[in-house]
Short mmCIF file of C-alpha atoms in Angstrom, two decimals:
data_model
loop_
_atom_site.label_atom_id
_atom_site.label_comp_id
_atom_site.label_asym_id
_atom_site.label_seq_id
_atom_site.Cartn_x
_atom_site.Cartn_y
_atom_site.Cartn_z
CA MET A 1 143.92 64.70 138.46
CA ARG A 2 140.93 65.23 136.16
CA LEU A 3 143.32 65.35 133.22
CA PHE A 4 145.08 62.18 134.35
CA ALA A 5 141.80 60.28 134.71
CA HIS A 6 140.65 61.54 131.29
CA GLN A 7 143.90 60.53 129.62
CA LEU A 8 143.96 57.11 131.31
CA ARG A 9 140.41 56.44 130.07
CA SER A 10 141.43 57.59 126.60
CA GLU A 11 144.50 55.34 126.60
CA GLN A 12 142.41 52.36 127.62
CA LEU A 13 139.89 53.10 124.88
CA VAL A 14 142.68 53.35 122.30
CA PHE A 15 144.33 50.15 123.55
CA TRP A 16 141.31 47.87 123.55
CA ARG A 17 140.00 49.31 120.28
CA SER A 18 143.23 48.34 118.50
CA ARG A 19 143.09 44.65 117.69
CA GLU A 20 146.83 44.48 117.00
CA ALA A 21 147.72 45.89 120.40
CA ALA A 22 145.20 43.78 122.27
CA ILE A 23 146.42 40.60 120.56
CA PHE A 24 150.15 41.27 120.70
CA ILE A 25 150.27 42.77 124.17
CA PHE A 26 147.45 41.08 126.02
CA ILE A 27 146.75 37.75 124.31
CA PHE A 28 150.24 36.72 123.15
CA PRO A 29 151.77 35.91 126.58
CA VAL A 30 148.61 34.02 127.55
CA MET A 31 148.77 32.09 124.29
CA LEU A 32 152.43 31.24 124.84
CA PHE A 33 151.57 30.04 128.32
CA LEU A 34 148.91 27.68 126.95
CA LEU A 35 151.27 26.39 124.24
CA LEU A 36 154.20 25.84 126.58
CA GLY A 37 151.89 24.26 129.14
CA ALA A 38 150.76 21.79 126.50
CA VAL A 39 154.35 21.00 125.49
CA TYR A 40 156.22 20.89 128.79
CA SER A 41 155.47 18.40 131.53
CA GLY A 42 157.26 16.84 134.47
CA THR A 43 159.00 18.52 137.35
CA HIS A 44 161.84 20.92 137.93
CA GLU A 45 163.57 21.04 141.30
CA GLY A 46 160.74 19.05 142.83
CA ARG A 47 157.89 21.19 141.47
CA PRO A 48 155.62 20.83 138.47
CA VAL A 49 157.08 22.67 135.49
CA THR A 50 153.76 24.47 135.05
CA ASP A 51 154.44 26.38 138.28
CA TYR A 52 157.55 27.79 136.59
CA LEU A 53 155.58 28.57 133.47
CA VAL A 54 153.21 30.73 135.48
CA THR A 55 156.05 32.69 137.12
CA GLY A 56 158.02 32.82 133.86
CA LEU A 57 155.15 34.10 131.73
CA LEU A 58 154.28 36.68 134.38
CA THR A 59 157.77 38.12 133.95
CA TYR A 60 157.58 37.86 130.15
CA GLY A 61 154.27 39.75 130.40
CA ALA A 62 156.06 42.53 132.30
CA ALA A 63 158.70 42.83 129.57
CA ASN A 64 156.17 42.46 126.76
CA THR A 65 153.66 45.05 127.98
CA ALA A 66 155.89 47.58 129.73
CA PHE A 67 158.93 47.40 127.44
CA ALA A 68 157.85 46.15 124.01
CA GLY A 69 154.29 47.45 124.01
CA LEU A 70 155.10 50.87 125.41
CA ALA A 71 158.13 51.34 123.13
CA ILE A 72 156.23 50.35 119.98
CA SER A 73 153.23 52.56 120.72
CA LEU A 74 155.47 55.55 121.56
CA VAL A 75 157.43 55.17 118.31
CA ILE A 76 154.27 54.84 116.22
CA ARG A 77 152.68 57.85 117.89
CA ARG A 78 155.83 59.91 117.55
CA GLU A 79 156.31 59.11 113.87
CA SER A 80 152.64 59.70 113.05
CA GLY A 81 152.87 63.18 114.58
CA LEU A 82 150.41 62.39 117.35
CA LEU A 83 152.89 63.12 120.15
CA LYS A 84 153.75 66.46 118.56
CA ARG A 85 150.06 67.23 118.12
CA ILE A 86 149.35 66.49 121.79
CA ARG A 87 152.23 68.74 122.83
CA SER A 88 150.30 71.73 121.47
CA THR A 89 147.38 71.05 123.83
CA PRO A 90 147.27 72.07 127.51
CA LEU A 91 147.82 68.42 128.54
CA PRO A 92 151.13 68.43 130.50
CA PRO A 93 153.76 66.03 129.09
CA SER A 94 154.19 64.40 132.49
CA VAL A 95 150.47 63.61 132.64
CA TYR A 96 150.59 62.17 129.15
CA LEU A 97 153.49 59.83 129.94
CA GLY A 98 152.11 58.99 133.40
CA ALA A 99 148.77 57.97 131.92
CA ALA A 100 150.43 55.91 129.18
CA LEU A 101 152.39 54.08 131.87
CA ALA A 102 149.36 53.60 134.14
CA SER A 103 147.36 52.28 131.21
CA ILE A 104 149.96 49.68 130.30
CA LEU A 105 150.24 48.66 133.99
CA ALA A 106 146.48 48.18 134.10
CA VAL A 107 146.69 45.86 131.09
CA PHE A 108 149.56 43.97 132.71
CA THR A 109 147.64 43.58 135.99
CA LEU A 110 144.68 42.07 134.18
CA GLN A 111 146.97 39.79 132.19
CA SER A 112 148.73 38.61 135.36
CA ALA A 113 145.41 37.71 136.96
CA VAL A 114 144.43 35.74 133.84
CA LEU A 115 147.76 33.84 133.86
CA VAL A 116 147.53 32.91 137.53
CA GLY A 117 143.87 31.93 137.15
CA LEU A 118 144.43 29.84 134.01
CA GLY A 119 147.45 28.13 135.56
CA ARG A 120 145.33 27.17 138.52
CA ALA A 121 142.30 26.10 136.52
CA LEU A 122 144.10 24.13 133.77
CA TYR A 123 147.18 22.74 135.46
CA GLY A 124 146.50 23.05 139.16
CA ALA A 125 149.51 25.36 139.38
CA ALA A 126 150.43 26.96 142.68
CA LEU A 127 148.97 30.25 143.86
CA PRO A 128 151.40 32.92 145.05
CA VAL A 129 152.81 32.24 148.52
CA GLN A 130 153.32 35.95 149.13
CA PRO A 131 150.74 37.83 147.04
CA LEU A 132 151.71 41.32 148.23
CA ALA A 133 155.40 40.75 147.65
CA LEU A 134 154.50 39.36 144.20
CA VAL A 135 152.59 42.53 143.34
CA ALA A 136 155.52 44.63 144.52
CA ALA A 137 158.03 42.53 142.55
CA LEU A 138 155.99 42.66 139.33
CA ALA A 139 155.38 46.39 139.74
CA ALA A 140 159.11 46.98 140.22
CA GLY A 141 159.89 44.84 137.18
CA ALA A 142 157.26 46.57 135.03
CA LEU A 143 158.52 50.02 136.03
CA ALA A 144 162.11 49.10 135.21
CA PHE A 145 161.04 47.72 131.82
CA ALA A 146 158.85 50.77 131.18
CA ALA A 147 161.86 53.04 131.76
CA MET A 148 163.85 50.93 129.28
CA GLY A 149 160.90 51.03 126.86
CA ILE A 150 160.68 54.82 126.92
CA GLY A 151 164.45 54.98 126.56
CA ILE A 152 164.64 52.68 123.56
CA SER A 153 161.73 54.40 121.82
CA GLY A 154 164.06 57.37 121.41
CA VAL A 155 166.63 55.22 119.64
CA ILE A 156 164.26 53.47 117.20
CA ARG A 157 163.93 55.47 114.00
CA SER A 158 160.82 54.18 112.28
CA SER A 159 157.43 52.73 113.09
CA GLU A 160 158.10 49.86 110.70
CA GLY A 161 161.23 48.85 112.60
CA ALA A 162 159.82 49.23 116.11
CA SER A 163 158.22 45.83 116.49
CA ALA A 164 161.20 44.02 114.97
CA VAL A 165 163.75 45.80 117.15
CA VAL A 166 162.00 45.20 120.45
CA ASN A 167 161.19 41.57 119.68
CA VAL A 168 164.77 40.83 118.66
CA LEU A 169 165.64 42.02 122.16
CA VAL A 170 162.76 40.57 124.15
CA LEU A 171 162.32 37.06 122.72
CA PRO A 172 165.94 35.84 123.07
CA MET A 173 166.10 37.50 126.47
CA ALA A 174 162.98 35.62 127.53
CA PHE A 175 164.43 32.26 126.42
CA LEU A 176 167.79 32.86 128.10
CA SER A 177 166.19 34.14 131.28
CA GLY A 178 163.95 31.13 131.74
CA ALA A 179 160.74 33.07 131.23
CA PHE A 180 159.53 30.39 128.79
CA GLY A 181 160.34 27.58 131.20
CA PRO A 182 163.37 26.65 133.31
CA THR A 183 166.67 26.73 131.43
CA ARG A 184 168.76 23.64 131.97
CA ASN A 185 172.30 23.08 130.79
CA LEU A 186 172.83 26.48 129.24
CA PRO A 187 176.39 26.69 127.83
CA GLU A 188 178.60 28.66 130.18
CA ALA A 189 178.96 31.61 127.84
CA LEU A 190 175.18 31.93 127.41
CA GLN A 191 174.71 31.54 131.15
CA ALA A 192 177.09 34.45 131.66
CA VAL A 193 175.02 36.55 129.26
CA ALA A 194 171.80 35.48 130.94
CA ASP A 195 173.11 36.57 134.33
CA LEU A 196 173.38 40.14 133.05
CA LEU A 197 169.83 40.32 131.72
CA PRO A 198 167.17 42.22 133.64
CA LEU A 199 164.53 39.60 132.89
CA ARG A 200 166.70 36.83 134.40
CA HIS A 201 166.73 38.74 137.66
CA LEU A 202 163.02 39.47 137.57
CA VAL A 203 162.43 35.73 137.05
CA GLU A 204 164.47 34.98 140.17
CA VAL A 205 162.65 37.55 142.29
CA VAL A 206 159.23 36.38 141.14
CA GLU A 207 160.06 32.70 141.67
CA ALA A 208 161.25 33.50 145.19
CA VAL A 209 158.13 35.35 146.30
CA TYR A 210 155.64 33.26 144.29
CA LEU A 211 156.90 29.73 144.93
CA THR A 212 158.83 29.89 148.22
CA GLY A 213 158.40 31.64 151.50
CA GLU A 214 161.49 33.73 150.83
CA GLY A 215 160.69 37.41 150.96
CA LEU A 216 161.91 40.22 148.75
CA GLY A 217 164.75 40.81 151.20
CA GLY A 218 166.57 37.67 150.05
CA GLU A 219 166.61 38.98 146.48
CA ALA A 220 168.29 42.32 147.11
CA ALA A 221 171.03 41.62 144.57
CA SER A 222 168.59 40.82 141.77
CA LEU A 223 166.46 43.84 142.64
CA ALA A 224 169.60 45.98 142.47
CA VAL A 225 170.40 44.69 138.97
CA LEU A 226 166.83 45.44 137.87
CA ALA A 227 167.03 48.92 139.36
CA ALA A 228 170.32 49.52 137.54
CA TRP A 229 168.71 48.55 134.21
CA GLY A 230 165.76 50.80 135.02
CA ALA A 231 168.10 53.68 135.78
CA ALA A 232 169.99 53.08 132.53
CA GLY A 233 166.65 53.14 130.66
CA LEU A 234 165.69 56.38 132.35
CA ALA A 235 169.04 57.96 131.50
CA LEU A 236 168.58 56.94 127.86
CA ALA A 237 165.02 58.32 127.93
CA VAL A 238 166.19 61.67 129.25
CA ARG A 239 168.81 61.90 126.51
CA ARG A 240 166.94 60.49 123.54
CA PHE A 241 163.16 60.73 124.06
CA ARG A 242 161.54 62.92 121.37
CA TRP A 243 158.02 64.26 120.90
CA GLU A 244 158.55 65.06 117.24
CA PRO A 245 158.91 62.72 114.27
CA ARG A 246 162.47 62.18 113.10
CA GLU A 247 163.19 64.35 110.08
CA ARG A 248 162.46 62.31 107.00
CA MET B 1 145.38 95.02 118.86
CA SER B 2 147.80 92.36 117.70
CA ALA B 3 147.24 88.67 118.13
CA ILE B 4 150.80 88.01 117.02
CA SER B 5 153.74 90.37 117.20
CA VAL B 6 157.15 89.35 115.87
CA ARG B 7 160.26 91.58 116.04
CA GLU B 8 163.63 90.72 114.55
CA LEU B 9 163.06 87.00 114.94
CA ARG B 10 166.16 84.86 114.37
CA LYS B 11 166.75 81.13 114.32
CA SER B 12 169.68 79.06 113.11
CA TYR B 13 170.24 75.34 112.82
CA GLY B 14 173.98 75.01 113.08
CA ALA B 15 175.46 77.11 110.29
CA LEU B 16 172.11 77.43 108.50
CA GLU B 17 170.31 80.68 109.28
CA ALA B 18 166.72 79.56 108.79
CA VAL B 19 165.12 82.83 109.93
CA ARG B 20 167.11 86.07 109.60
CA GLY B 21 165.48 88.83 111.58
CA ILE B 22 161.87 89.02 110.41
CA SER B 23 159.17 91.28 111.86
CA PHE B 24 155.42 91.30 111.37
CA ASP B 25 152.13 91.74 113.21
CA VAL B 26 148.88 89.87 112.83
CA ALA B 27 145.73 91.66 114.00
CA VAL B 28 142.99 89.96 115.98
CA GLY B 29 140.49 88.40 113.57
CA GLU B 30 142.86 88.58 110.63
CA VAL B 31 143.70 85.74 108.26
CA PHE B 32 147.42 86.08 107.64
CA GLY B 33 149.28 84.05 105.04
CA LEU B 34 152.96 83.14 105.16
CA LEU B 35 154.20 82.36 101.67
CA GLY B 36 157.47 81.03 100.43
CA PRO B 37 159.20 78.10 98.81
CA ASN B 38 160.37 75.09 100.79
CA GLY B 39 163.25 76.08 103.02
CA ALA B 40 162.24 79.75 103.18
CA GLY B 41 161.68 79.55 106.93
CA LYS B 42 157.86 79.32 107.05
CA THR B 43 157.62 76.21 109.16
CA THR B 44 160.42 77.31 111.49
CA THR B 45 158.66 80.63 112.06
CA VAL B 46 155.31 79.01 112.71
CA GLU B 47 156.78 76.40 115.03
CA ILE B 48 158.42 79.13 117.10
CA LEU B 49 155.05 80.89 117.37
CA GLU B 50 153.34 77.62 118.32
CA GLY B 51 155.87 77.06 121.10
CA TYR B 52 157.55 73.99 119.56
CA ARG B 53 160.95 75.61 119.07
CA PRO B 54 163.04 78.08 121.01
CA ARG B 55 164.19 81.18 119.12
CA ASP B 56 167.76 82.43 118.99
CA GLY B 57 166.90 86.12 119.00
CA GLY B 58 164.17 88.72 118.73
CA ASP B 59 160.87 89.28 120.51
CA VAL B 60 157.73 87.24 119.99
CA GLU B 61 154.34 87.74 121.58
CA VAL B 62 151.37 85.53 120.78
CA LEU B 63 148.04 86.40 122.44
CA GLY B 64 150.08 88.24 125.05
CA PHE B 65 152.19 85.17 125.84
CA ASP B 66 155.80 84.33 125.13
CA PRO B 67 155.35 80.99 123.35
CA GLY B 68 158.91 80.00 124.32
CA ARG B 69 157.75 79.60 127.91
CA SER B 70 155.22 76.95 126.86
CA GLU B 71 152.53 77.68 129.41
CA ALA B 72 149.35 75.61 129.56
CA ALA B 73 147.33 78.85 129.65
CA PHE B 74 148.82 79.73 126.25
CA ARG B 75 148.03 76.32 124.80
CA GLU B 76 144.42 76.67 126.00
CA ARG B 77 143.99 79.43 123.46
CA ILE B 78 145.68 78.12 120.32
CA GLY B 79 144.65 75.43 117.87
CA VAL B 80 147.23 73.72 115.68
CA VAL B 81 146.85 71.84 112.42
CA LEU B 82 150.16 70.21 111.54
CA GLN B 83 151.31 69.35 108.04
CA SER B 84 150.96 65.70 108.82
CA SER B 85 149.57 63.96 111.81
CA GLU B 86 147.63 60.73 112.05
CA LEU B 87 145.20 60.49 114.91
CA TRP B 88 144.23 57.16 116.48
CA PRO B 89 142.97 55.08 113.52
CA ASN B 90 140.60 52.91 115.52
CA LEU B 91 138.64 55.62 117.31
CA THR B 92 135.60 57.24 115.79
CA VAL B 93 135.48 60.87 114.69
CA ARG B 94 133.46 61.74 117.76
CA GLU B 95 135.72 59.86 120.16
CA VAL B 96 138.84 61.64 118.85
CA HIS B 97 137.12 64.99 119.35
CA ARG B 98 136.06 63.96 122.84
CA VAL B 99 139.60 62.91 123.79
CA PHE B 100 140.99 66.28 122.70
CA ALA B 101 138.08 68.21 124.25
CA GLY B 102 139.08 66.70 127.58
CA TYR B 103 142.45 68.46 127.43
CA TYR B 104 140.89 71.93 127.58
CA ALA B 105 139.29 73.80 130.44
CA ARG B 106 136.42 75.21 128.36
CA PRO B 107 135.94 73.06 125.26
CA ARG B 108 133.25 73.57 122.66
CA ASP B 109 130.44 71.09 122.28
CA VAL B 110 131.87 68.07 120.45
CA ASP B 111 128.88 67.50 118.16
CA GLU B 112 128.81 71.15 117.21
CA VAL B 113 132.47 71.03 116.15
CA VAL B 114 131.97 67.80 114.21
CA GLU B 115 129.08 69.50 112.41
CA LEU B 116 131.12 72.66 111.79
CA VAL B 117 133.89 70.79 109.97
CA GLY B 118 131.35 68.88 107.92
CA LEU B 119 131.84 65.45 109.44
CA ALA B 120 128.35 65.03 110.95
CA GLN B 121 127.65 62.15 108.55
CA LYS B 122 130.87 60.48 109.63
CA ARG B 123 130.68 61.07 113.35
CA ASP B 124 130.63 57.37 114.22
CA ALA B 125 133.05 56.27 111.49
CA ARG B 126 136.51 55.08 112.49
CA VAL B 127 139.32 57.44 111.58
CA LYS B 128 141.01 54.83 109.37
CA THR B 129 137.95 54.71 107.09
CA LEU B 130 138.08 58.45 106.32
CA SER B 131 139.36 59.88 103.04
CA GLY B 132 142.40 62.16 102.99
CA GLY B 133 140.26 65.29 102.88
CA GLN B 134 138.05 64.05 105.70
CA LYS B 135 141.13 63.35 107.81
CA ARG B 136 142.28 66.93 107.33
CA ARG B 137 138.86 68.13 108.41
CA LEU B 138 139.21 65.94 111.47
CA ASP B 139 142.57 67.63 112.17
CA LEU B 140 140.84 70.98 111.90
CA GLY B 141 137.95 69.90 114.13
CA VAL B 142 140.40 68.71 116.77
CA ALA B 143 142.22 72.05 116.54
CA LEU B 144 138.92 73.89 117.10
CA VAL B 145 137.48 71.77 119.89
CA GLY B 146 139.32 73.75 122.58
CA ASP B 147 137.65 76.94 121.27
CA PRO B 148 140.96 78.66 120.44
CA ASP B 149 141.34 82.36 119.64
CA LEU B 150 144.18 81.68 117.22
CA VAL B 151 144.44 78.83 114.72
CA PHE B 152 147.66 77.78 112.99
CA LEU B 153 147.18 76.05 109.65
CA ASP B 154 150.38 74.62 108.20
CA GLU B 155 149.84 73.91 104.49
CA PRO B 156 146.26 72.81 105.05
CA THR B 157 145.49 71.69 101.50
CA THR B 158 148.72 70.08 100.34
CA GLY B 159 147.81 66.95 98.41
CA PHE B 160 144.12 67.85 97.99
CA ASP B 161 142.21 67.53 94.77
CA PRO B 162 140.66 70.80 93.52
CA ALA B 163 137.20 70.09 94.96
CA ALA B 164 138.58 69.23 98.37
CA ARG B 165 140.65 72.42 98.32
CA ARG B 166 137.59 74.54 97.67
CA ASN B 167 135.84 72.83 100.60
CA ALA B 168 138.82 73.51 102.84
CA TRP B 169 138.84 77.15 101.77
CA GLN B 170 135.20 77.40 102.76
CA LEU B 171 136.17 76.10 106.19
CA VAL B 172 138.90 78.70 106.62
CA ARG B 173 136.41 81.39 105.67
CA SER B 174 134.06 80.05 108.32
CA LEU B 175 136.89 80.46 110.86
CA ARG B 176 137.04 84.12 109.95
CA GLU B 177 133.30 84.39 110.49
CA LEU B 178 133.79 82.89 113.95
CA GLY B 179 136.20 85.75 114.67
CA LYS B 180 139.27 83.52 114.91
CA THR B 181 142.69 84.79 114.01
CA VAL B 182 144.30 82.48 111.48
CA LEU B 183 147.96 82.09 110.58
CA LEU B 184 148.19 80.12 107.37
CA THR B 185 151.29 78.84 105.62
CA THR B 186 151.00 77.71 102.06
CA HIS B 187 152.94 77.45 98.87
CA TYR B 188 149.79 77.69 96.78
CA LEU B 189 149.50 81.28 95.66
CA ASP B 190 145.84 81.08 94.70
CA GLU B 191 145.12 79.82 98.18
CA ALA B 192 146.71 82.86 99.77
CA GLN B 193 144.94 85.14 97.30
CA GLN B 194 141.57 83.53 98.10
CA LEU B 195 141.89 83.38 101.86
CA ALA B 196 144.37 85.82 103.35
CA ASP B 197 143.68 89.40 104.37
CA ARG B 198 147.41 89.97 104.19
CA VAL B 199 150.36 87.89 103.11
CA ALA B 200 154.05 87.96 103.92
CA VAL B 201 156.46 86.47 101.42
CA LEU B 202 159.53 84.78 102.88
CA ARG B 203 162.66 83.98 100.94
CA ALA B 204 165.75 82.37 102.41
CA GLY B 205 164.76 83.39 105.93
CA GLU B 206 163.96 87.00 105.09
CA LEU B 207 160.66 88.78 104.67
CA VAL B 208 160.73 90.25 101.18
CA LYS B 209 157.17 91.60 100.81
CA MET B 210 154.08 92.08 102.93
CA GLY B 211 150.59 93.41 102.34
CA PRO B 212 147.08 92.54 101.16
CA PRO B 213 147.20 90.32 98.05
CA SER B 214 145.39 92.98 95.98
CA GLU B 215 147.99 95.56 96.93
CA LEU B 216 150.89 93.27 96.07
CA ILE B 217 149.30 92.62 92.73
CA GLY B 218 148.40 96.30 92.32
CA ASP B 219 152.07 97.21 92.45
CA ALA B 220 152.69 95.19 89.36
CA ARG B 221 152.03 96.30 85.80
CA ALA B 222 149.37 94.92 83.52
CA GLU B 223 150.35 93.03 80.43
CA ILE B 224 148.93 93.38 76.92
CA ARG B 225 149.66 90.52 74.54
CA TYR B 226 148.87 90.05 70.88
CA ARG B 227 150.40 88.56 67.75
CA ARG B 228 151.67 90.67 64.90
CA ASN B 229 152.92 88.93 61.74
CA GLY B 230 153.14 85.73 63.74
CA GLU B 231 155.34 87.33 66.42
CA LEU B 232 154.17 87.52 70.02
CA VAL B 233 154.21 91.10 71.32
CA ILE B 234 154.08 91.75 75.06
CA LEU B 235 153.57 95.30 76.39
CA GLU B 236 153.92 95.94 80.09
CA THR B 237 152.07 99.02 81.16
CA GLU B 238 150.88 100.98 84.16
CA ASP B 239 148.10 102.49 82.09
CA PRO B 240 146.41 99.65 80.26
CA THR B 241 143.25 101.57 79.34
CA ARG B 242 145.05 104.22 77.34
CA GLU B 243 147.55 101.80 75.87
CA LEU B 244 144.80 99.47 74.70
CA HIS B 245 142.78 102.30 73.23
CA GLU B 246 145.72 103.52 71.19
CA LEU B 247 146.59 100.02 70.09
CA THR B 248 143.08 99.07 68.95
CA GLY B 249 142.53 102.53 67.40
CA ALA B 250 145.65 102.13 65.30
CA ALA B 251 144.65 98.60 64.29
CA LEU B 252 141.14 99.66 63.25
CA ALA B 253 142.42 102.67 61.30
CA ALA B 254 144.94 100.60 59.40
CA GLY B 255 142.52 97.68 59.08
CA TYR B 256 144.53 94.87 60.57
CA GLU B 257 143.67 92.32 63.21
CA LEU B 258 145.36 91.99 66.63
CA ASP B 259 145.54 88.22 66.80
CA GLY B 260 145.16 86.67 70.26
CA LEU B 261 144.69 90.03 71.96
CA GLU B 262 144.48 89.81 75.73
CA VAL B 263 145.02 92.01 78.73
CA ARG B 264 146.30 90.25 81.82
CA ARG B 265 146.29 91.47 85.35
CA PRO B 266 149.17 89.73 87.01
CA THR B 267 148.19 87.15 89.60
CA LEU B 268 149.80 86.82 92.99
CA GLU B 269 151.75 84.00 91.40
CA ASP B 270 153.40 86.35 88.90
CA VAL B 271 154.28 88.78 91.67
CA TYR B 272 155.63 85.97 93.76
CA LEU B 273 157.73 84.50 90.98
CA ASP B 274 159.15 87.97 90.27
CA LEU B 275 160.07 88.31 93.93
CA MET B 276 161.78 84.94 93.91
CA ASP B 277 163.72 85.98 90.80
CA GLU B 278 164.79 89.44 91.92
CA ALA B 279 167.87 88.43 93.79
CA PRO B 280 169.01 84.88 94.03
CA PRO B 281 168.85 83.68 97.61
CA GLU B 282 172.18 83.39 99.31
CA PRO B 283 173.44 79.84 99.14
CA TYR B 284 172.65 77.69 102.13
CA ALA B 285 175.54 76.49 104.19
#
């Protein structure tokens, strides 16, 4: 417990001290929200579009912090030898990974609060109808994406490629899933792709608990898809995660 | 008492036998050098001792532990300096030490360690602003902050300029004064000669020679060189005093000059190069 608290504090220090991480992980989704809010207007299914931007960017934040951010930082730390170096200390590997995860969840929590608050203050967007269910849904989404992030970090070979690889996955996924605003008139083929994406299902769950009175129970199918993606990420992590730099 | 005891250690990567049954002991408080060209099995051996890699055969005991079992109690007592590792670039020297100190049950005082590795002036500087040599000293400081009994140094001065190397050597000597046991790998022969109490020379996964550097050199013959009628003459001898006396006596009596006369004690490098030449290593699969 002492070790976990120490490592969580250290992770937070490292995160906020790195301008790149703070901007890409923390500021970027908020910035996108402000941009999209300035561009989009009108209503969607009887609600202001800005309501959907809040829910959408919350889910993008989950993918961006827990998947992209975690994967990139793990690859960079592995390739720089830091992970290997830490393995020679008494810090247990499980505590290291647990603290990295907790740290990224803390950043995501803060970011979510900023998004909801800004949406309210700037656009009069709705507040969550079911706050507790929202927290549970976002936590489930972030954990699933974190599992995928740890998994994919084992597949990415170089620090230089890490950011490119994850963004090639995350940005199109976010568009197709409606995380950057409701998707209308998607061609059938793209719609079929979108329906397989984990972010699409997280968007649906978050919209349900944030905007309507529907509980998590009504979204069992989407939660199951998310869980399946999380399990696939975990399986990949178990097979491919490495502490040591790839032989160069 | 041995800090490290290795018996018949074996390790293969597929068809490549990287380590082929080597044995050695390192005493508590000793600075022990592992020498050898790239691919000789140095890093594999060290990484088995550090607990990074499982072994295929043989017995290994480090500080009374089996490093293959990777216990936290074992890692409390070792310090590791890797060939290359970059610590968080945006933290300060002190912060990096403090992060690592937090991993150990009984760490040393952070400021003391920063002072010891000569970074007191830089304690509040960010890691990314340090020079290459300063970064290596940071690596060493971080390896010492847990107050280890045994320190592994994997090629600690590769890529250093001569002045930085001499500083690093001073640091290793200070480790000895602290009573630490040090296992050093290097492919710089002068480094081993300067620092190590004993060295082991590895070639193609086998241990071909072991002993104090002076003894390894002592085995070899001295060399007398001079020019006669423009031709270089090299005499190898086990008795340089007598040989030289006879040579100079003859030259004086006959009234000629021994151009470019010199007597060379072989360096560790000569011994090492001889060892590498003796039998060509078996080809790698």
